Amino acid sequence: VAVNVEPGAKTISANVSVELYPTKYGTSDYSPIALDIANKKPDAVMFILAQPEIIRITKEFHSQGFKPTFYTYSPSVANSMLELGGVGLEGIRSVSYTAPVTSDAPAVKEYRDALAKYFPSEKPDYVSLTSFAQTKIVIEALSRISGPINRKSLTDAMDGMTSYNSGIIPTV
């Protein structure tokens, strides 16, 4: 995923400079990493990290008074991350596979209604919205099967899907 950041950024500005900064999965002390990155004074930082790591490094940036624009990608987007990250994550931006959870699109409204009915204590969230969209796709594939439902018939139905639009994620 990280190697796609530079080509994507260059579609916005050909002069953009991108530096990859690999970290070990499960890193718990981000203070030296955050300090090193802050000393380089980037305009933006794109995170391809697990949620707990994003929370740790942005809290470290916040404690150092460093506040560039932060970006992440959809696997990291969850209300829980934003709640746990607090002020360190304020203003973070993300690319998402889904329509916004606040969209007035009928499929997103269907999602919010189902969430309110079956999980009333849960807030709309990109993680559950993605799961809802994927479930809609599986249900659509199942509805296309005539005969026994098994691994082969489901795989064939999934492979045969063209132009199915869940209304939430890009067309299958």
JSON list of C-alpha atoms in Angstrom, two decimals:
[
{"chain": "A", "resi": 1, "resn": "VAL", "atom": "CA", "xyz": [0.00, 0.00, 0.00]},
{"chain": "A", "resi": 2, "resn": "ALA", "atom": "CA", "xyz": [2.75, 2.44, 0.96]},
{"chain": "A", "resi": 3, "resn": "VAL", "atom": "CA", "xyz": [4.43, 2.28, -2.45]},
{"chain": "A", "resi": 4, "resn": "ASN", "atom": "CA", "xyz": [1.25, 3.69, -3.99]},
{"chain": "A", "resi": 5, "resn": "VAL", "atom": "CA", "xyz": [1.34, 6.88, -1.92]},
{"chain": "A", "resi": 6, "resn": "GLU", "atom": "CA", "xyz": [3.90, 8.65, -4.10]},
{"chain": "A", "resi": 7, "resn": "PRO", "atom": "CA", "xyz": [2.24, 7.95, -7.48]},
{"chain": "A", "resi": 8, "resn": "GLY", "atom": "CA", "xyz": [-1.09, 9.04, -5.99]},
{"chain": "A", "resi": 9, "resn": "ALA", "atom": "CA", "xyz": [0.38, 12.21, -4.49]},
{"chain": "A", "resi": 10, "resn": "LYS", "atom": "CA", "xyz": [2.07, 13.08, -7.79]},
{"chain": "A", "resi": 11, "resn": "THR", "atom": "CA", "xyz": [-1.33, 13.16, -9.50]},
{"chain": "A", "resi": 12, "resn": "ILE", "atom": "CA", "xyz": [-2.06, 16.18, -7.30]},
{"chain": "A", "resi": 13, "resn": "SER", "atom": "CA", "xyz": [1.38, 17.80, -7.49]},
{"chain": "A", "resi": 14, "resn": "ALA", "atom": "CA", "xyz": [4.22, 16.61, -9.71]},
{"chain": "A", "resi": 15, "resn": "ASN", "atom": "CA", "xyz": [6.74, 18.27, -7.37]},
{"chain": "A", "resi": 16, "resn": "VAL", "atom": "CA", "xyz": [5.69, 16.36, -4.26]},
{"chain": "A", "resi": 17, "resn": "SER", "atom": "CA", "xyz": [8.42, 14.51, -2.41]},
{"chain": "A", "resi": 18, "resn": "VAL", "atom": "CA", "xyz": [7.54, 11.29, -0.58]},
{"chain": "A", "resi": 19, "resn": "GLU", "atom": "CA", "xyz": [9.82, 9.49, 1.85]},
{"chain": "A", "resi": 20, "resn": "LEU", "atom": "CA", "xyz": [8.91, 6.05, 3.15]},
{"chain": "A", "resi": 21, "resn": "TYR", "atom": "CA", "xyz": [9.59, 5.53, 6.85]},
{"chain": "A", "resi": 22, "resn": "PRO", "atom": "CA", "xyz": [9.16, 1.86, 7.70]},
{"chain": "A", "resi": 23, "resn": "THR", "atom": "CA", "xyz": [8.49, 0.92, 11.32]},
{"chain": "A", "resi": 24, "resn": "LYS", "atom": "CA", "xyz": [8.39, -2.46, 12.97]},
{"chain": "A", "resi": 25, "resn": "TYR", "atom": "CA", "xyz": [4.85, -3.79, 13.49]},
{"chain": "A", "resi": 26, "resn": "GLY", "atom": "CA", "xyz": [3.93, -3.54, 17.16]},
{"chain": "A", "resi": 27, "resn": "THR", "atom": "CA", "xyz": [6.27, -0.65, 17.92]},
{"chain": "A", "resi": 28, "resn": "SER", "atom": "CA", "xyz": [5.28, 0.78, 21.28]},
{"chain": "A", "resi": 29, "resn": "ASP", "atom": "CA", "xyz": [7.68, 3.71, 21.70]},
{"chain": "A", "resi": 30, "resn": "TYR", "atom": "CA", "xyz": [7.19, 6.17, 18.90]},
{"chain": "A", "resi": 31, "resn": "SER", "atom": "CA", "xyz": [8.99, 9.11, 20.56]},
{"chain": "A", "resi": 32, "resn": "PRO", "atom": "CA", "xyz": [12.29, 8.78, 18.62]},
{"chain": "A", "resi": 33, "resn": "ILE", "atom": "CA", "xyz": [10.45, 8.08, 15.37]},
{"chain": "A", "resi": 34, "resn": "ALA", "atom": "CA", "xyz": [8.10, 11.03, 15.86]},
{"chain": "A", "resi": 35, "resn": "LEU", "atom": "CA", "xyz": [11.02, 13.31, 16.72]},
{"chain": "A", "resi": 36, "resn": "ASP", "atom": "CA", "xyz": [12.94, 12.21, 13.62]},
{"chain": "A", "resi": 37, "resn": "ILE", "atom": "CA", "xyz": [9.93, 12.79, 11.36]},
{"chain": "A", "resi": 38, "resn": "ALA", "atom": "CA", "xyz": [9.09, 16.14, 13.02]},
{"chain": "A", "resi": 39, "resn": "ASN", "atom": "CA", "xyz": [12.67, 17.33, 12.50]},
{"chain": "A", "resi": 40, "resn": "LYS", "atom": "CA", "xyz": [12.21, 16.76, 8.75]},
{"chain": "A", "resi": 41, "resn": "LYS", "atom": "CA", "xyz": [9.24, 19.20, 8.88]},
{"chain": "A", "resi": 42, "resn": "PRO", "atom": "CA", "xyz": [6.96, 17.45, 6.39]},
{"chain": "A", "resi": 43, "resn": "ASP", "atom": "CA", "xyz": [3.73, 19.13, 5.34]},
{"chain": "A", "resi": 44, "resn": "ALA", "atom": "CA", "xyz": [1.87, 15.84, 5.71]},
{"chain": "A", "resi": 45, "resn": "VAL", "atom": "CA", "xyz": [2.28, 12.35, 7.13]},
{"chain": "A", "resi": 46, "resn": "MET", "atom": "CA", "xyz": [0.48, 9.35, 5.62]},
{"chain": "A", "resi": 47, "resn": "PHE", "atom": "CA", "xyz": [0.02, 6.41, 7.99]},
{"chain": "A", "resi": 48, "resn": "ILE", "atom": "CA", "xyz": [-0.09, 2.83, 6.76]},
{"chain": "A", "resi": 49, "resn": "LEU", "atom": "CA", "xyz": [-0.13, 1.46, 10.28]},
{"chain": "A", "resi": 50, "resn": "ALA", "atom": "CA", "xyz": [-2.43, -0.48, 12.57]},
{"chain": "A", "resi": 51, "resn": "GLN", "atom": "CA", "xyz": [-4.87, 1.62, 14.62]},
{"chain": "A", "resi": 52, "resn": "PRO", "atom": "CA", "xyz": [-3.00, 1.33, 17.96]},
{"chain": "A", "resi": 53, "resn": "GLU", "atom": "CA", "xyz": [0.22, 2.47, 16.29]},
{"chain": "A", "resi": 54, "resn": "ILE", "atom": "CA", "xyz": [-1.45, 5.46, 14.64]},
{"chain": "A", "resi": 55, "resn": "ILE", "atom": "CA", "xyz": [-2.84, 6.45, 18.03]},
{"chain": "A", "resi": 56, "resn": "ARG", "atom": "CA", "xyz": [0.58, 6.14, 19.69]},
{"chain": "A", "resi": 57, "resn": "ILE", "atom": "CA", "xyz": [2.51, 8.13, 17.08]},
{"chain": "A", "resi": 58, "resn": "THR", "atom": "CA", "xyz": [-0.07, 10.92, 16.76]},
{"chain": "A", "resi": 59, "resn": "LYS", "atom": "CA", "xyz": [-0.16, 11.30, 20.55]},
{"chain": "A", "resi": 60, "resn": "GLU", "atom": "CA", "xyz": [3.63, 11.57, 20.44]},
{"chain": "A", "resi": 61, "resn": "PHE", "atom": "CA", "xyz": [3.48, 14.17, 17.66]},
{"chain": "A", "resi": 62, "resn": "HIS", "atom": "CA", "xyz": [0.90, 16.09, 19.71]},
{"chain": "A", "resi": 63, "resn": "SER", "atom": "CA", "xyz": [3.09, 16.02, 22.82]},
{"chain": "A", "resi": 64, "resn": "GLN", "atom": "CA", "xyz": [5.98, 17.39, 20.74]},
{"chain": "A", "resi": 65, "resn": "GLY", "atom": "CA", "xyz": [3.77, 20.17, 19.36]},
{"chain": "A", "resi": 66, "resn": "PHE", "atom": "CA", "xyz": [4.13, 18.89, 15.79]},
{"chain": "A", "resi": 67, "resn": "LYS", "atom": "CA", "xyz": [0.91, 19.03, 13.77]},
{"chain": "A", "resi": 68, "resn": "PRO", "atom": "CA", "xyz": [1.21, 18.41, 10.04]},
{"chain": "A", "resi": 69, "resn": "THR", "atom": "CA", "xyz": [-1.78, 17.18, 8.05]},
{"chain": "A", "resi": 70, "resn": "PHE", "atom": "CA", "xyz": [-2.31, 13.48, 8.82]},
{"chain": "A", "resi": 71, "resn": "TYR", "atom": "CA", "xyz": [-3.66, 10.97, 6.34]},
{"chain": "A", "resi": 72, "resn": "THR", "atom": "CA", "xyz": [-4.47, 7.29, 6.60]},
{"chain": "A", "resi": 73, "resn": "TYR", "atom": "CA", "xyz": [-6.38, 4.72, 4.56]},
{"chain": "A", "resi": 74, "resn": "SER", "atom": "CA", "xyz": [-9.67, 2.97, 5.10]},
{"chain": "A", "resi": 75, "resn": "PRO", "atom": "CA", "xyz": [-8.55, -0.08, 7.12]},
{"chain": "A", "resi": 76, "resn": "SER", "atom": "CA", "xyz": [-7.59, 2.38, 9.86]},
{"chain": "A", "resi": 77, "resn": "VAL", "atom": "CA", "xyz": [-10.83, 4.33, 9.90]},
{"chain": "A", "resi": 78, "resn": "ALA", "atom": "CA", "xyz": [-12.99, 3.54, 12.91]},
{"chain": "A", "resi": 79, "resn": "ASN", "atom": "CA", "xyz": [-14.82, 5.57, 15.52]},
{"chain": "A", "resi": 80, "resn": "SER", "atom": "CA", "xyz": [-12.90, 3.70, 18.20]},
{"chain": "A", "resi": 81, "resn": "MET", "atom": "CA", "xyz": [-9.59, 4.93, 16.80]},
{"chain": "A", "resi": 82, "resn": "LEU", "atom": "CA", "xyz": [-10.80, 8.52, 16.75]},
{"chain": "A", "resi": 83, "resn": "GLU", "atom": "CA", "xyz": [-12.15, 8.25, 20.30]},
{"chain": "A", "resi": 84, "resn": "LEU", "atom": "CA", "xyz": [-8.97, 6.66, 21.65]},
{"chain": "A", "resi": 85, "resn": "GLY", "atom": "CA", "xyz": [-6.67, 8.99, 19.71]},
{"chain": "A", "resi": 86, "resn": "GLY", "atom": "CA", "xyz": [-8.34, 12.15, 20.98]},
{"chain": "A", "resi": 87, "resn": "VAL", "atom": "CA", "xyz": [-6.74, 15.49, 20.13]},
{"chain": "A", "resi": 88, "resn": "GLY", "atom": "CA", "xyz": [-3.74, 13.80, 18.52]},
{"chain": "A", "resi": 89, "resn": "LEU", "atom": "CA", "xyz": [-5.99, 12.63, 15.70]},
{"chain": "A", "resi": 90, "resn": "GLU", "atom": "CA", "xyz": [-8.04, 15.78, 15.23]},
{"chain": "A", "resi": 91, "resn": "GLY", "atom": "CA", "xyz": [-8.26, 16.64, 11.55]},
{"chain": "A", "resi": 92, "resn": "ILE", "atom": "CA", "xyz": [-6.94, 13.30, 10.26]},
{"chain": "A", "resi": 93, "resn": "ARG", "atom": "CA", "xyz": [-8.05, 12.59, 6.70]},
{"chain": "A", "resi": 94, "resn": "SER", "atom": "CA", "xyz": [-8.62, 9.25, 5.09]},
{"chain": "A", "resi": 95, "resn": "VAL", "atom": "CA", "xyz": [-9.25, 7.56, 1.81]},
{"chain": "A", "resi": 96, "resn": "SER", "atom": "CA", "xyz": [-12.19, 5.22, 2.16]},
{"chain": "A", "resi": 97, "resn": "TYR", "atom": "CA", "xyz": [-13.70, 2.40, 0.14]},
{"chain": "A", "resi": 98, "resn": "THR", "atom": "CA", "xyz": [-17.16, 3.43, 1.26]},
{"chain": "A", "resi": 99, "resn": "ALA", "atom": "CA", "xyz": [-19.57, 6.27, 0.89]},
{"chain": "A", "resi": 100, "resn": "PRO", "atom": "CA", "xyz": [-19.58, 8.49, 4.00]},
{"chain": "A", "resi": 101, "resn": "VAL", "atom": "CA", "xyz": [-21.53, 7.05, 6.94]},
{"chain": "A", "resi": 102, "resn": "THR", "atom": "CA", "xyz": [-23.50, 10.32, 6.91]},
{"chain": "A", "resi": 103, "resn": "SER", "atom": "CA", "xyz": [-24.54, 9.97, 3.25]},
{"chain": "A", "resi": 104, "resn": "ASP", "atom": "CA", "xyz": [-28.20, 10.26, 2.28]},
{"chain": "A", "resi": 105, "resn": "ALA", "atom": "CA", "xyz": [-27.76, 7.44, -0.27]},
{"chain": "A", "resi": 106, "resn": "PRO", "atom": "CA", "xyz": [-30.51, 4.81, 0.18]},
{"chain": "A", "resi": 107, "resn": "ALA", "atom": "CA", "xyz": [-28.05, 1.96, 0.88]},
{"chain": "A", "resi": 108, "resn": "VAL", "atom": "CA", "xyz": [-26.25, 3.98, 3.56]},
{"chain": "A", "resi": 109, "resn": "LYS", "atom": "CA", "xyz": [-29.57, 4.94, 5.13]},
{"chain": "A", "resi": 110, "resn": "GLU", "atom": "CA", "xyz": [-30.52, 1.23, 5.08]},
{"chain": "A", "resi": 111, "resn": "TYR", "atom": "CA", "xyz": [-27.24, 0.52, 6.92]},
{"chain": "A", "resi": 112, "resn": "ARG", "atom": "CA", "xyz": [-27.88, 3.19, 9.57]},
{"chain": "A", "resi": 113, "resn": "ASP", "atom": "CA", "xyz": [-31.46, 1.95, 10.06]},
{"chain": "A", "resi": 114, "resn": "ALA", "atom": "CA", "xyz": [-30.29, -1.67, 10.46]},
{"chain": "A", "resi": 115, "resn": "LEU", "atom": "CA", "xyz": [-27.53, -0.60, 12.84]},
{"chain": "A", "resi": 116, "resn": "ALA", "atom": "CA", "xyz": [-30.01, 1.38, 14.96]},
{"chain": "A", "resi": 117, "resn": "LYS", "atom": "CA", "xyz": [-32.44, -1.55, 15.01]},
{"chain": "A", "resi": 118, "resn": "TYR", "atom": "CA", "xyz": [-30.04, -4.41, 15.75]},
{"chain": "A", "resi": 119, "resn": "PHE", "atom": "CA", "xyz": [-27.17, -2.62, 17.52]},
{"chain": "A", "resi": 120, "resn": "PRO", "atom": "CA", "xyz": [-28.71, 0.52, 19.03]},
{"chain": "A", "resi": 121, "resn": "SER", "atom": "CA", "xyz": [-25.69, 1.31, 21.19]},
{"chain": "A", "resi": 122, "resn": "GLU", "atom": "CA", "xyz": [-23.31, 1.35, 18.20]},
{"chain": "A", "resi": 123, "resn": "LYS", "atom": "CA", "xyz": [-22.51, 4.49, 16.24]},
{"chain": "A", "resi": 124, "resn": "PRO", "atom": "CA", "xyz": [-22.25, 4.42, 12.44]},
{"chain": "A", "resi": 125, "resn": "ASP", "atom": "CA", "xyz": [-18.67, 3.56, 11.57]},
{"chain": "A", "resi": 126, "resn": "TYR", "atom": "CA", "xyz": [-16.69, 2.89, 8.39]},
{"chain": "A", "resi": 127, "resn": "VAL", "atom": "CA", "xyz": [-15.70, -0.58, 9.58]},
{"chain": "A", "resi": 128, "resn": "SER", "atom": "CA", "xyz": [-19.29, -1.76, 10.06]},
{"chain": "A", "resi": 129, "resn": "LEU", "atom": "CA", "xyz": [-20.40, 0.08, 6.91]},
{"chain": "A", "resi": 130, "resn": "THR", "atom": "CA", "xyz": [-17.80, -1.84, 4.89]},
{"chain": "A", "resi": 131, "resn": "SER", "atom": "CA", "xyz": [-18.99, -5.10, 6.46]},
{"chain": "A", "resi": 132, "resn": "PHE", "atom": "CA", "xyz": [-22.60, -4.21, 5.63]},
{"chain": "A", "resi": 133, "resn": "ALA", "atom": "CA", "xyz": [-21.65, -3.57, 1.98]},
{"chain": "A", "resi": 134, "resn": "GLN", "atom": "CA", "xyz": [-19.74, -6.85, 1.77]},
{"chain": "A", "resi": 135, "resn": "THR", "atom": "CA", "xyz": [-22.71, -8.68, 3.26]},
{"chain": "A", "resi": 136, "resn": "LYS", "atom": "CA", "xyz": [-24.98, -7.13, 0.62]},
{"chain": "A", "resi": 137, "resn": "ILE", "atom": "CA", "xyz": [-22.62, -8.50, -2.05]},
{"chain": "A", "resi": 138, "resn": "VAL", "atom": "CA", "xyz": [-22.67, -12.02, -0.59]},
{"chain": "A", "resi": 139, "resn": "ILE", "atom": "CA", "xyz": [-26.48, -11.93, -0.31]},
{"chain": "A", "resi": 140, "resn": "GLU", "atom": "CA", "xyz": [-26.71, -10.82, -3.93]},
{"chain": "A", "resi": 141, "resn": "ALA", "atom": "CA", "xyz": [-24.42, -13.69, -4.98]},
{"chain": "A", "resi": 142, "resn": "LEU", "atom": "CA", "xyz": [-26.48, -16.17, -2.96]},
{"chain": "A", "resi": 143, "resn": "SER", "atom": "CA", "xyz": [-29.67, -14.92, -4.62]},
{"chain": "A", "resi": 144, "resn": "ARG", "atom": "CA", "xyz": [-28.15, -15.75, -8.04]},
{"chain": "A", "resi": 145, "resn": "ILE", "atom": "CA", "xyz": [-27.61, -19.41, -7.18]},
{"chain": "A", "resi": 146, "resn": "SER", "atom": "CA", "xyz": [-30.12, -21.90, -8.48]},
{"chain": "A", "resi": 147, "resn": "GLY", "atom": "CA", "xyz": [-29.68, -25.29, -6.93]},
{"chain": "A", "resi": 148, "resn": "PRO", "atom": "CA", "xyz": [-27.56, -26.30, -3.96]},
{"chain": "A", "resi": 149, "resn": "ILE", "atom": "CA", "xyz": [-25.54, -23.66, -2.18]},
{"chain": "A", "resi": 150, "resn": "ASN", "atom": "CA", "xyz": [-21.98, -24.83, -1.76]},
{"chain": "A", "resi": 151, "resn": "ARG", "atom": "CA", "xyz": [-18.48, -23.49, -2.18]},
{"chain": "A", "resi": 152, "resn": "LYS", "atom": "CA", "xyz": [-18.47, -23.96, -5.98]},
{"chain": "A", "resi": 153, "resn": "SER", "atom": "CA", "xyz": [-21.91, -22.45, -6.57]},
{"chain": "A", "resi": 154, "resn": "LEU", "atom": "CA", "xyz": [-21.06, -19.45, -4.37]},
{"chain": "A", "resi": 155, "resn": "THR", "atom": "CA", "xyz": [-17.69, -18.97, -6.09]},
{"chain": "A", "resi": 156, "resn": "ASP", "atom": "CA", "xyz": [-19.33, -19.23, -9.51]},
{"chain": "A", "resi": 157, "resn": "ALA", "atom": "CA", "xyz": [-22.01, -16.71, -8.49]},
{"chain": "A", "resi": 158, "resn": "MET", "atom": "CA", "xyz": [-19.37, -14.29, -7.17]},
{"chain": "A", "resi": 159, "resn": "ASP", "atom": "CA", "xyz": [-17.24, -14.70, -10.29]},
{"chain": "A", "resi": 160, "resn": "GLY", "atom": "CA", "xyz": [-20.29, -14.08, -12.47]},
{"chain": "A", "resi": 161, "resn": "MET", "atom": "CA", "xyz": [-21.26, -10.81, -10.81]},
{"chain": "A", "resi": 162, "resn": "THR", "atom": "CA", "xyz": [-20.82, -7.82, -13.07]},
{"chain": "A", "resi": 163, "resn": "SER", "atom": "CA", "xyz": [-22.03, -4.30, -12.50]},
{"chain": "A", "resi": 164, "resn": "TYR", "atom": "CA", "xyz": [-23.53, -5.01, -9.08]},
{"chain": "A", "resi": 165, "resn": "ASN", "atom": "CA", "xyz": [-23.75, -1.80, -7.11]},
{"chain": "A", "resi": 166, "resn": "SER", "atom": "CA", "xyz": [-24.20, -2.07, -3.34]},
{"chain": "A", "resi": 167, "resn": "GLY", "atom": "CA", "xyz": [-24.63, 1.70, -3.13]},
{"chain": "A", "resi": 168, "resn": "ILE", "atom": "CA", "xyz": [-21.85, 1.80, -0.54]},
{"chain": "A", "resi": 169, "resn": "ILE", "atom": "CA", "xyz": [-18.58, 0.62, -2.11]},
{"chain": "A", "resi": 170, "resn": "PRO", "atom": "CA", "xyz": [-17.42, 0.67, -5.74]},
{"chain": "A", "resi": 171, "resn": "THR", "atom": "CA", "xyz": [-19.32, -1.46, -8.23]},
{"chain": "A", "resi": 172, "resn": "VAL", "atom": "CA", "xyz": [-18.48, -5.16, -8.27]}
]
